[in-house]
Amino acid sequence: MPRPRRSCLAVPGSSQKMIDKARTLPADQVFLDLEDACAPLAKPDARKTIVAALNEGGWGERTRVVRVNDWTTEWTYRDVVEVVEGAGANLDCLMLPKVQTAQQVQALDLLLTQIEKTMGYEVGRIGIEAQIENARGLVEVDAIATASPRVETIIFGPADFMASINMKSLVVGEQPPGYDVGDAYHYILMRILMAARANDVQAIDGPYLQIRDVDGFRRVAGRAAALGYDGKWVLHPGQIDAANAVFSPDQSDYDHAENILDAYEFFTSDRGGQRGAVMLGDEMIDEASRKMALVIAGKGRAAGMTRTDKWTPPTE
Ligand code: GLV
Ligand code: MG
């Protein structure tokens, strides 16, 4: 079962106050940031703050992630060594930003393996979240998704991505000014989604920076959810409920999916007449409907939803 990641809360690793607050918020994942939300001069102390925060616990069921700096900086190896030696037992994944090649993922995998062996941790338990933030990374995304069995998710980093391809937009995730044909982000989102689905890893949408505009967040998150994304970053407590709702099915879709599963099981059985294509109300359902229903029912069950409307087989 993949970890829930409907809402992935970004928390600057240098802010004890925000780290403490994060423990109380209903985000599926919390990632403590050593990269862009942490000033260069604050990074050495932030590593220590993060190690202490992970070891102190109090994270409940939340997925615990640390974003290290990317391999083109001088900080990555110390981020990894200090955080994983210090708190590897209390850490689920490392997030690697600005990934451009499969080799960068493999380098992190090798380093993690050495630390796990040295520390006596289970080898391979700590996962990798790979962030795609420039054209090179997108072109290489299939190789990145398969670079290591540790890769659990591919994340779109829209802010860095827009900067790297010279995209002209003032609001991350919204249409650039003057652009009115289709959706400027569609290709990027779909490219990442295909790599993720082809390789059984999750696809996560990145941040929406207008943190007071919850409707804008819902709009942009809704697009990613409609395509099939598993979750989105949240930068502010106000975005968390919206993300959890957008990436969970609504009640009627959930009920309908469970009903399709029950009805299809009945109609394909001996008692139901061994039928492969049948009408459920006004809708024709077959094996492909069952697969679509399984996705929605799976998301609903993972979110702890319960049925409010139950289909019953026809009586003879
Ligand atoms: C996130 O890291 C982004 O660049 O959007
Ligand atoms: Mg970024």
JSON list of N, CA and C and ligand atoms in Angstrom, two decimals, residues 35-36 67 97-98 131 133 157-161 233, ligand 2:
[
{"chain": "A", "resi": 35, "resn": "GLU", "atom": "N", "xyz": [16.31, 22.75, 1.84]},
{"chain": "A", "resi": 35, "resn": "GLU", "atom": "CA", "xyz": [16.64, 23.40, 0.56]},
{"chain": "A", "resi": 35, "resn": "GLU", "atom": "C", "xyz": [16.13, 24.84, 0.51]},
{"chain": "A", "resi": 36, "resn": "ASP", "atom": "N", "xyz": [15.22, 25.13, -0.40]},
{"chain": "A", "resi": 36, "resn": "ASP", "atom": "CA", "xyz": [14.94, 26.54, -0.71]},
{"chain": "A", "resi": 36, "resn": "ASP", "atom": "C", "xyz": [14.21, 27.34, 0.37]},
{"chain": "A", "resi": 67, "resn": "ARG", "atom": "N", "xyz": [13.69, 17.23, 2.95]},
{"chain": "A", "resi": 67, "resn": "ARG", "atom": "CA", "xyz": [14.22, 17.61, 1.63]},
{"chain": "A", "resi": 67, "resn": "ARG", "atom": "C", "xyz": [15.65, 18.09, 1.79]},
{"chain": "A", "resi": 97, "resn": "PRO", "atom": "N", "xyz": [15.65, 17.35, -4.55]},
{"chain": "A", "resi": 97, "resn": "PRO", "atom": "CA", "xyz": [15.12, 18.35, -5.48]},
{"chain": "A", "resi": 97, "resn": "PRO", "atom": "C", "xyz": [15.97, 18.44, -6.76]},
{"chain": "A", "resi": 98, "resn": "LYS", "atom": "N", "xyz": [15.38, 19.06, -7.78]},
{"chain": "A", "resi": 98, "resn": "LYS", "atom": "CA", "xyz": [16.11, 19.40, -9.03]},
{"chain": "A", "resi": 98, "resn": "LYS", "atom": "C", "xyz": [16.85, 18.20, -9.60]},
{"chain": "A", "resi": 131, "resn": "GLN", "atom": "N", "xyz": [12.17, 15.16, -7.20]},
{"chain": "A", "resi": 131, "resn": "GLN", "atom": "CA", "xyz": [11.49, 16.36, -7.67]},
{"chain": "A", "resi": 131, "resn": "GLN", "atom": "C", "xyz": [11.97, 16.74, -9.06]},
{"chain": "A", "resi": 133, "resn": "GLU", "atom": "N", "xyz": [12.24, 19.53, -11.75]},
{"chain": "A", "resi": 133, "resn": "GLU", "atom": "CA", "xyz": [12.14, 20.99, -11.67]},
{"chain": "A", "resi": 133, "resn": "GLU", "atom": "C", "xyz": [12.78, 21.71, -12.84]},
{"chain": "A", "resi": 157, "resn": "GLY", "atom": "N", "xyz": [7.88, 20.32, -9.50]},
{"chain": "A", "resi": 157, "resn": "GLY", "atom": "CA", "xyz": [8.25, 21.56, -8.81]},
{"chain": "A", "resi": 157, "resn": "GLY", "atom": "C", "xyz": [7.99, 22.75, -9.72]},
{"chain": "A", "resi": 158, "resn": "PRO", "atom": "N", "xyz": [6.76, 23.28, -9.71]},
{"chain": "A", "resi": 158, "resn": "PRO", "atom": "CA", "xyz": [6.39, 24.28, -10.73]},
{"chain": "A", "resi": 158, "resn": "PRO", "atom": "C", "xyz": [7.18, 25.58, -10.67]},
{"chain": "A", "resi": 159, "resn": "ALA", "atom": "N", "xyz": [7.57, 26.03, -9.47]},
{"chain": "A", "resi": 159, "resn": "ALA", "atom": "CA", "xyz": [8.24, 27.33, -9.39]},
{"chain": "A", "resi": 159, "resn": "ALA", "atom": "C", "xyz": [9.61, 27.26, -10.08]},
{"chain": "A", "resi": 160, "resn": "ASP", "atom": "N", "xyz": [10.42, 26.31, -9.66]},
{"chain": "A", "resi": 160, "resn": "ASP", "atom": "CA", "xyz": [11.73, 26.18, -10.31]},
{"chain": "A", "resi": 160, "resn": "ASP", "atom": "C", "xyz": [11.57, 25.81, -11.78]},
{"chain": "A", "resi": 161, "resn": "PHE", "atom": "N", "xyz": [10.56, 25.00, -12.09]},
{"chain": "A", "resi": 161, "resn": "PHE", "atom": "CA", "xyz": [10.38, 24.56, -13.48]},
{"chain": "A", "resi": 161, "resn": "PHE", "atom": "C", "xyz": [10.08, 25.75, -14.39]},
{"chain": "A", "resi": 233, "resn": "TRP", "atom": "N", "xyz": [1.51, 19.51, -2.70]},
{"chain": "A", "resi": 233, "resn": "TRP", "atom": "CA", "xyz": [2.13, 20.21, -1.57]},
{"chain": "A", "resi": 233, "resn": "TRP", "atom": "C", "xyz": [1.16, 21.21, -0.98]},
{"chain": "B", "resi": 2, "resn": "MG", "atom": "MG", "xyz": [11.90, 23.98, -6.20]}
]
